[in-house]
Amino acid sequence: MKKTIRRIVPAMLVLVALATLSFMAKDGVTLRLKPQQGKTYSLTTKANMMIMMEVQGQTMNMSQNMETRQSFTAKETNDAQSVFETQIEAIKMSISQMGMKLEYDSEHPEKASPMLAGQTQEIEKYLKKPATVTYDAMGHIIDSLELEMSQLGAAIVELPEQELTVGSAWTFDKTQEISGTEMTTKMTYTVTAISKKSVDVNITGKVESTDVSGTYTGTASINPQTGLIMQSSTKSNISMTMNEQGMSIPTTIVGTTTVEVK
């Protein structure tokens, strides 16, 4: 009898494990962008960067920290698209270079470093200026005729057509022109966990152009009901060549960006 029990218990454990794996494999989710109509969300982005430049055989380092707070309201939403009204609420910036520290806080502009006057004037053009952005259910921008800075790329990613299970992955490419340089970014999202409250993913990516190359790694949590990113953390390592006053300056930018949506 004892021998029979010894044989039955391991067999039962195997069956339980197989049943659990089978259930997990079928437990999928289909992500679509469908925010709660009328709700105003708060998007906080924090970016910390270290910039290293090789100038005439010497290495120059500069650190830059920036925090942006942005609101966006789902004015209209249905199965096909979502229309958001959004605006930049506040920006903080800190730059350290060669022993100098320059600071700017849009909520206390009187304390801004005078050397940042040119940059802060440009930033202030975007503050508190409502813009309307329309996305389809897959997270693609349909219409954005207003301020580009007010787009919601930190909170909204392009979503896959297929149902997702743990281990599923999807990729999207984006080509854009920045400061006259055309760059292609390829991002891959791999699902690591699924629950009623969150779809967790690992992020890998790379950026390529004539003068720029680099990689991204990180994690994100997506709300399965709204399709919005709830939080993410991404590390980047970018190499590029800048041309200033007839000189080619090899530059490396290493940074971390965190996103939180409430």
mmCIF file of C-alpha atoms in Angstrom:
data_model
loop_
_atom_site.group_PDB
_atom_site.id
_atom_site.type_symbol
_atom_site.label_atom_id
_atom_site.label_comp_id
_atom_site.label_asym_id
_atom_site.label_seq_id
_atom_site.Cartn_x
_atom_site.Cartn_y
_atom_site.Cartn_z
ATOM 1 C CA MET A 1 0.000 0.000 0.000
ATOM 2 C CA LYS A 2 2.787 2.430 0.884
ATOM 3 C CA LYS A 3 4.506 1.706 -2.436
ATOM 4 C CA THR A 4 1.273 2.459 -4.288
ATOM 5 C CA ILE A 5 0.884 5.801 -2.464
ATOM 6 C CA ARG A 6 4.506 6.696 -3.284
ATOM 7 C CA ARG A 7 3.778 6.116 -6.969
ATOM 8 C CA ILE A 8 0.443 7.973 -6.973
ATOM 9 C CA VAL A 9 1.656 11.200 -5.278
ATOM 10 C CA PRO A 10 4.416 12.025 -7.829
ATOM 11 C CA ALA A 11 2.021 11.185 -10.663
ATOM 12 C CA MET A 12 -0.598 13.565 -9.242
ATOM 13 C CA LEU A 13 1.988 16.342 -8.929
ATOM 14 C CA VAL A 14 2.947 15.894 -12.580
ATOM 15 C CA LEU A 15 -0.724 16.072 -13.627
ATOM 16 C CA VAL A 16 -1.248 19.252 -11.580
ATOM 17 C CA ALA A 17 1.839 20.850 -13.150
ATOM 18 C CA LEU A 18 0.681 19.911 -16.658
ATOM 19 C CA ALA A 19 -2.805 21.245 -15.984
ATOM 20 C CA THR A 20 -1.353 24.537 -14.722
ATOM 21 C CA LEU A 21 0.870 24.910 -17.777
ATOM 22 C CA SER A 22 -2.067 24.158 -20.041
ATOM 23 C CA PHE A 23 -4.189 26.826 -18.340
ATOM 24 C CA MET A 24 -1.418 29.431 -18.574
ATOM 25 C CA ALA A 25 -0.887 28.732 -22.250
ATOM 26 C CA LYS A 26 -4.574 29.471 -22.984
ATOM 27 C CA ASP A 27 -4.752 32.562 -20.779
ATOM 28 C CA GLY A 28 -4.229 35.235 -23.440
ATOM 29 C CA VAL A 29 -5.107 38.908 -23.899
ATOM 30 C CA THR A 30 -5.720 41.132 -26.896
ATOM 31 C CA LEU A 31 -4.464 44.681 -26.366
ATOM 32 C CA ARG A 32 -6.353 47.622 -27.843
ATOM 33 C CA LEU A 33 -6.131 51.324 -27.084
ATOM 34 C CA LYS A 34 -9.361 52.190 -25.294
ATOM 35 C CA PRO A 35 -8.913 54.738 -22.490
ATOM 36 C CA GLN A 36 -11.754 55.701 -20.178
ATOM 37 C CA GLN A 37 -13.715 58.455 -21.881
ATOM 38 C CA GLY A 38 -13.614 61.760 -20.020
ATOM 39 C CA LYS A 39 -10.758 60.687 -17.753
ATOM 40 C CA THR A 40 -7.671 62.875 -17.399
ATOM 41 C CA TYR A 41 -4.401 60.976 -17.054
ATOM 42 C CA SER A 42 -1.071 62.275 -15.762
ATOM 43 C CA LEU A 43 2.114 61.248 -17.575
ATOM 44 C CA THR A 44 5.456 61.777 -15.809
ATOM 45 C CA THR A 45 8.679 61.159 -17.743
ATOM 46 C CA LYS A 46 12.127 61.302 -16.141
ATOM 47 C CA ALA A 47 15.243 61.104 -18.326
ATOM 48 C CA ASN A 48 18.796 60.984 -16.952
ATOM 49 C CA MET A 49 21.623 61.123 -19.490
ATOM 50 C CA MET A 50 25.407 61.126 -19.470
ATOM 51 C CA ILE A 51 26.932 62.598 -22.634
ATOM 52 C CA MET A 52 30.590 61.881 -23.462
ATOM 53 C CA MET A 53 32.313 63.738 -26.329
ATOM 54 C CA GLU A 54 35.798 63.245 -27.755
ATOM 55 C CA VAL A 55 37.132 66.698 -28.696
ATOM 56 C CA GLN A 56 40.694 66.967 -30.008
ATOM 57 C CA GLY A 57 41.832 63.951 -28.028
ATOM 58 C CA GLN A 58 40.119 64.946 -24.807
ATOM 59 C CA THR A 59 36.932 63.548 -23.281
ATOM 60 C CA MET A 60 34.286 66.022 -22.205
ATOM 61 C CA ASN A 61 31.444 64.800 -20.001
ATOM 62 C CA MET A 62 28.057 66.384 -19.479
ATOM 63 C CA SER A 63 25.088 65.089 -17.481
ATOM 64 C CA GLN A 64 21.503 66.122 -18.121
ATOM 65 C CA ASN A 65 18.391 65.341 -16.099
ATOM 66 C CA MET A 66 14.918 66.251 -17.304
ATOM 67 C CA GLU A 67 11.475 65.667 -15.801
ATOM 68 C CA THR A 68 8.312 66.348 -17.782
ATOM 69 C CA ARG A 69 4.751 66.255 -16.464
ATOM 70 C CA GLN A 70 2.016 66.053 -19.076
ATOM 71 C CA SER A 71 -1.757 65.685 -18.822
ATOM 72 C CA PHE A 72 -4.010 64.051 -21.397
ATOM 73 C CA THR A 73 -7.780 63.653 -21.448
ATOM 74 C CA ALA A 74 -9.682 61.102 -23.500
ATOM 75 C CA LYS A 75 -12.258 63.423 -25.100
ATOM 76 C CA GLU A 76 -13.704 60.789 -27.433
ATOM 77 C CA THR A 77 -13.115 57.060 -27.548
ATOM 78 C CA ASN A 78 -14.659 54.115 -29.399
ATOM 79 C CA ASP A 79 -13.573 50.793 -30.891
ATOM 80 C CA ALA A 80 -11.891 52.538 -33.837
ATOM 81 C CA GLN A 81 -10.053 55.506 -32.351
ATOM 82 C CA SER A 82 -9.368 57.774 -29.367
ATOM 83 C CA VAL A 83 -9.103 61.569 -29.410
ATOM 84 C CA PHE A 84 -6.931 63.102 -26.695
ATOM 85 C CA GLU A 85 -6.514 66.676 -25.561
ATOM 86 C CA THR A 86 -3.077 67.020 -24.034
ATOM 87 C CA GLN A 87 -0.667 69.634 -22.771
ATOM 88 C CA ILE A 88 2.734 69.929 -21.091
ATOM 89 C CA GLU A 89 2.122 70.975 -17.490
ATOM 90 C CA ALA A 90 5.689 71.381 -16.191
ATOM 91 C CA ILE A 91 9.334 70.756 -17.071
ATOM 92 C CA LYS A 92 12.412 70.590 -14.859
ATOM 93 C CA MET A 93 15.934 70.457 -16.270
ATOM 94 C CA SER A 94 19.417 70.240 -14.778
ATOM 95 C CA ILE A 95 22.703 70.244 -16.741
ATOM 96 C CA SER A 96 26.161 69.711 -15.234
ATOM 97 C CA GLN A 97 29.291 70.397 -17.283
ATOM 98 C CA MET A 98 32.867 71.356 -16.428
ATOM 99 C CA GLY A 99 32.004 72.154 -12.817
ATOM 100 C CA MET A 100 28.971 74.251 -13.728
ATOM 101 C CA LYS A 101 25.375 73.347 -12.874
ATOM 102 C CA LEU A 102 22.573 74.932 -14.858
ATOM 103 C CA GLU A 103 18.971 74.542 -13.742
ATOM 104 C CA TYR A 104 15.471 75.357 -14.962
ATOM 105 C CA ASP A 105 12.044 74.744 -13.410
ATOM 106 C CA SER A 106 9.027 75.956 -15.355
ATOM 107 C CA GLU A 107 7.104 76.355 -12.087
ATOM 108 C CA HIS A 108 9.835 78.709 -10.781
ATOM 109 C CA PRO A 109 11.205 80.408 -13.935
ATOM 110 C CA GLU A 110 12.653 83.286 -11.940
ATOM 111 C CA LYS A 111 15.328 80.894 -10.604
ATOM 112 C CA ALA A 112 16.460 79.687 -14.035
ATOM 113 C CA SER A 113 20.167 79.848 -14.930
ATOM 114 C CA PRO A 114 20.720 82.798 -17.340
ATOM 115 C CA MET A 115 22.852 80.622 -19.649
ATOM 116 C CA LEU A 116 19.780 78.499 -20.370
ATOM 117 C CA ALA A 117 17.720 81.465 -21.567
ATOM 118 C CA GLY A 118 17.689 80.335 -25.210
ATOM 119 C CA GLN A 119 16.568 76.813 -24.359
ATOM 120 C CA THR A 120 13.965 77.893 -21.811
ATOM 121 C CA GLN A 121 12.358 80.315 -24.259
ATOM 122 C CA GLU A 122 11.932 77.429 -26.691
ATOM 123 C CA ILE A 123 10.515 75.153 -23.969
ATOM 124 C CA GLU A 124 8.029 77.771 -22.796
ATOM 125 C CA LYS A 125 6.446 77.873 -26.253
ATOM 126 C CA TYR A 126 5.013 74.417 -25.516
ATOM 127 C CA LEU A 127 3.915 74.862 -21.889
ATOM 128 C CA LYS A 128 0.183 74.939 -21.103
ATOM 129 C CA LYS A 129 -0.654 74.875 -24.835
ATOM 130 C CA PRO A 130 -3.480 72.361 -25.447
ATOM 131 C CA ALA A 131 -3.064 70.095 -28.453
ATOM 132 C CA THR A 132 -5.295 67.410 -29.919
ATOM 133 C CA VAL A 133 -3.900 64.020 -30.938
ATOM 134 C CA THR A 134 -5.909 61.152 -32.438
ATOM 135 C CA TYR A 135 -4.822 57.500 -32.279
ATOM 136 C CA ASP A 136 -6.439 54.401 -33.741
ATOM 137 C CA ALA A 137 -7.137 51.314 -31.645
ATOM 138 C CA MET A 138 -3.699 49.869 -32.497
ATOM 139 C CA GLY A 139 -1.810 52.885 -31.134
ATOM 140 C CA HIS A 140 -1.014 54.538 -34.487
ATOM 141 C CA ILE A 141 -1.261 58.312 -34.757
ATOM 142 C CA ILE A 142 -4.062 59.249 -37.165
ATOM 143 C CA ASP A 143 -3.983 63.003 -36.790
ATOM 144 C CA SER A 144 -1.640 65.391 -34.983
ATOM 145 C CA LEU A 145 -1.642 68.807 -36.608
ATOM 146 C CA GLU A 146 -0.593 70.613 -33.464
ATOM 147 C CA LEU A 147 2.487 70.675 -31.251
ATOM 148 C CA GLU A 148 4.708 67.635 -31.846
ATOM 149 C CA MET A 149 6.072 67.878 -28.307
ATOM 150 C CA SER A 150 2.595 67.079 -26.969
ATOM 151 C CA GLN A 151 2.347 63.634 -28.548
ATOM 152 C CA LEU A 152 1.956 60.711 -26.172
ATOM 153 C CA GLY A 153 4.659 58.319 -27.346
ATOM 154 C CA ALA A 154 5.783 57.630 -23.768
ATOM 155 C CA ALA A 155 2.315 56.358 -22.795
ATOM 156 C CA ILE A 156 1.129 54.761 -26.034
ATOM 157 C CA VAL A 157 2.952 52.091 -28.053
ATOM 158 C CA GLU A 158 1.952 50.405 -31.284
ATOM 159 C CA LEU A 159 -0.014 47.288 -30.336
ATOM 160 C CA PRO A 160 -0.088 43.886 -32.081
ATOM 161 C CA GLU A 161 -3.080 42.458 -33.922
ATOM 162 C CA GLN A 162 -2.778 38.989 -32.391
ATOM 163 C CA GLU A 163 -3.785 37.690 -28.989
ATOM 164 C CA LEU A 164 -0.845 37.627 -26.590
ATOM 165 C CA THR A 165 0.264 34.903 -24.201
ATOM 166 C CA VAL A 166 3.398 34.663 -22.056
ATOM 167 C CA GLY A 167 6.328 34.453 -24.471
ATOM 168 C CA SER A 168 4.559 36.292 -27.305
ATOM 169 C CA ALA A 169 6.476 39.125 -28.967
ATOM 170 C CA TRP A 170 5.751 41.913 -31.396
ATOM 171 C CA THR A 171 7.966 44.413 -33.223
ATOM 172 C CA PHE A 172 7.431 47.763 -34.860
ATOM 173 C CA ASP A 173 9.697 50.088 -36.833
ATOM 174 C CA LYS A 174 9.551 53.875 -36.778
ATOM 175 C CA THR A 175 11.439 56.219 -39.093
ATOM 176 C CA GLN A 176 11.654 59.898 -38.226
ATOM 177 C CA GLU A 177 13.807 62.913 -39.011
ATOM 178 C CA ILE A 178 15.566 64.627 -36.110
ATOM 179 C CA SER A 179 17.737 67.699 -36.721
ATOM 180 C CA GLY A 180 18.021 66.816 -40.392
ATOM 181 C CA THR A 181 19.020 63.194 -39.752
ATOM 182 C CA GLU A 182 16.706 60.325 -40.692
ATOM 183 C CA MET A 183 16.705 57.597 -38.048
ATOM 184 C CA THR A 184 14.989 54.204 -37.928
ATOM 185 C CA THR A 185 14.105 52.713 -34.551
ATOM 186 C CA LYS A 186 13.125 49.044 -34.225
ATOM 187 C CA MET A 187 11.536 48.004 -30.924
ATOM 188 C CA THR A 188 10.576 44.494 -29.762
ATOM 189 C CA TYR A 189 8.206 43.759 -26.861
ATOM 190 C CA THR A 190 8.186 40.276 -25.310
ATOM 191 C CA VAL A 191 5.442 39.312 -22.836
ATOM 192 C CA THR A 192 6.764 38.031 -19.495
ATOM 193 C CA ALA A 193 3.564 37.967 -17.419
ATOM 194 C CA ILE A 194 -0.183 38.484 -17.788
ATOM 195 C CA SER A 195 -2.736 39.293 -15.089
ATOM 196 C CA LYS A 196 -6.064 41.081 -14.879
ATOM 197 C CA LYS A 197 -4.252 44.289 -13.924
ATOM 198 C CA SER A 198 -1.144 44.212 -16.106
ATOM 199 C CA VAL A 199 0.616 42.868 -19.177
ATOM 200 C CA ASP A 200 4.341 42.933 -18.374
ATOM 201 C CA VAL A 201 6.898 43.031 -21.187
ATOM 202 C CA ASN A 202 10.638 43.101 -21.747
ATOM 203 C CA ILE A 203 11.845 45.727 -24.226
ATOM 204 C CA THR A 204 14.768 45.482 -26.640
ATOM 205 C CA GLY A 205 15.496 47.806 -29.499
ATOM 206 C CA LYS A 206 18.008 49.461 -31.744
ATOM 207 C CA VAL A 207 18.326 52.717 -33.639
ATOM 208 C CA GLU A 208 20.204 53.102 -36.908
ATOM 209 C CA SER A 209 21.068 55.890 -39.339
ATOM 210 C CA THR A 210 24.104 57.166 -41.207
ATOM 211 C CA ASP A 211 25.624 58.836 -38.143
ATOM 212 C CA VAL A 212 23.717 57.240 -35.253
ATOM 213 C CA SER A 213 23.542 53.722 -33.801
ATOM 214 C CA GLY A 214 22.472 52.372 -30.449
ATOM 215 C CA THR A 215 20.477 49.974 -28.322
ATOM 216 C CA TYR A 216 17.579 50.023 -25.857
ATOM 217 C CA THR A 217 16.692 47.579 -23.073
ATOM 218 C CA GLY A 218 14.004 47.774 -20.441
ATOM 219 C CA THR A 219 10.666 46.699 -19.031
ATOM 220 C CA ALA A 220 7.106 48.017 -19.145
ATOM 221 C CA SER A 221 3.663 47.288 -17.721
ATOM 222 C CA ILE A 222 0.613 47.846 -19.937
ATOM 223 C CA ASN A 223 -2.946 48.185 -18.667
ATOM 224 C CA PRO A 224 -4.930 45.393 -20.417
ATOM 225 C CA GLN A 225 -8.197 47.360 -20.171
ATOM 226 C CA THR A 226 -6.968 50.667 -21.663
ATOM 227 C CA GLY A 227 -3.884 49.628 -23.664
ATOM 228 C CA LEU A 228 -1.923 52.451 -21.995
ATOM 229 C CA ILE A 229 1.526 52.001 -20.500
ATOM 230 C CA MET A 230 1.282 52.275 -16.717
ATOM 231 C CA GLN A 231 5.020 52.368 -16.061
ATOM 232 C CA SER A 232 8.255 51.643 -17.861
ATOM 233 C CA SER A 233 12.018 51.886 -17.428
ATOM 234 C CA THR A 234 14.364 51.900 -20.402
ATOM 235 C CA LYS A 235 18.135 52.115 -20.673
ATOM 236 C CA SER A 236 19.757 53.468 -23.827
ATOM 237 C CA ASN A 237 23.285 53.483 -25.223
ATOM 238 C CA ILE A 238 23.632 55.689 -28.315
ATOM 239 C CA SER A 239 26.742 56.447 -30.397
ATOM 240 C CA MET A 240 26.788 59.276 -32.910
ATOM 241 C CA THR A 241 29.025 61.776 -34.665
ATOM 242 C CA MET A 242 28.322 65.485 -34.318
ATOM 243 C CA ASN A 243 29.740 68.052 -36.718
ATOM 244 C CA GLU A 244 30.567 71.388 -35.119
ATOM 245 C CA GLN A 245 32.704 74.170 -36.608
ATOM 246 C CA GLY A 246 34.236 71.808 -39.148
ATOM 247 C CA MET A 247 35.077 69.154 -36.543
ATOM 248 C CA SER A 248 33.667 65.620 -36.313
ATOM 249 C CA ILE A 249 33.004 64.883 -32.653
ATOM 250 C CA PRO A 250 32.388 61.220 -31.628
ATOM 251 C CA THR A 251 29.669 61.251 -28.973
ATOM 252 C CA THR A 252 28.209 58.575 -26.688
ATOM 253 C CA ILE A 253 24.956 59.066 -24.797
ATOM 254 C CA VAL A 254 24.045 56.663 -21.985
ATOM 255 C CA GLY A 255 20.765 57.151 -20.202
ATOM 256 C CA THR A 256 17.768 55.860 -18.332
ATOM 257 C CA THR A 257 14.174 56.943 -18.925
ATOM 258 C CA THR A 258 11.293 56.124 -16.599
ATOM 259 C CA VAL A 259 7.600 56.643 -17.337
ATOM 260 C CA GLU A 260 4.582 56.607 -15.020
ATOM 261 C CA VAL A 261 0.946 57.078 -16.001
ATOM 262 C CA LYS A 262 -1.753 57.636 -13.391
#
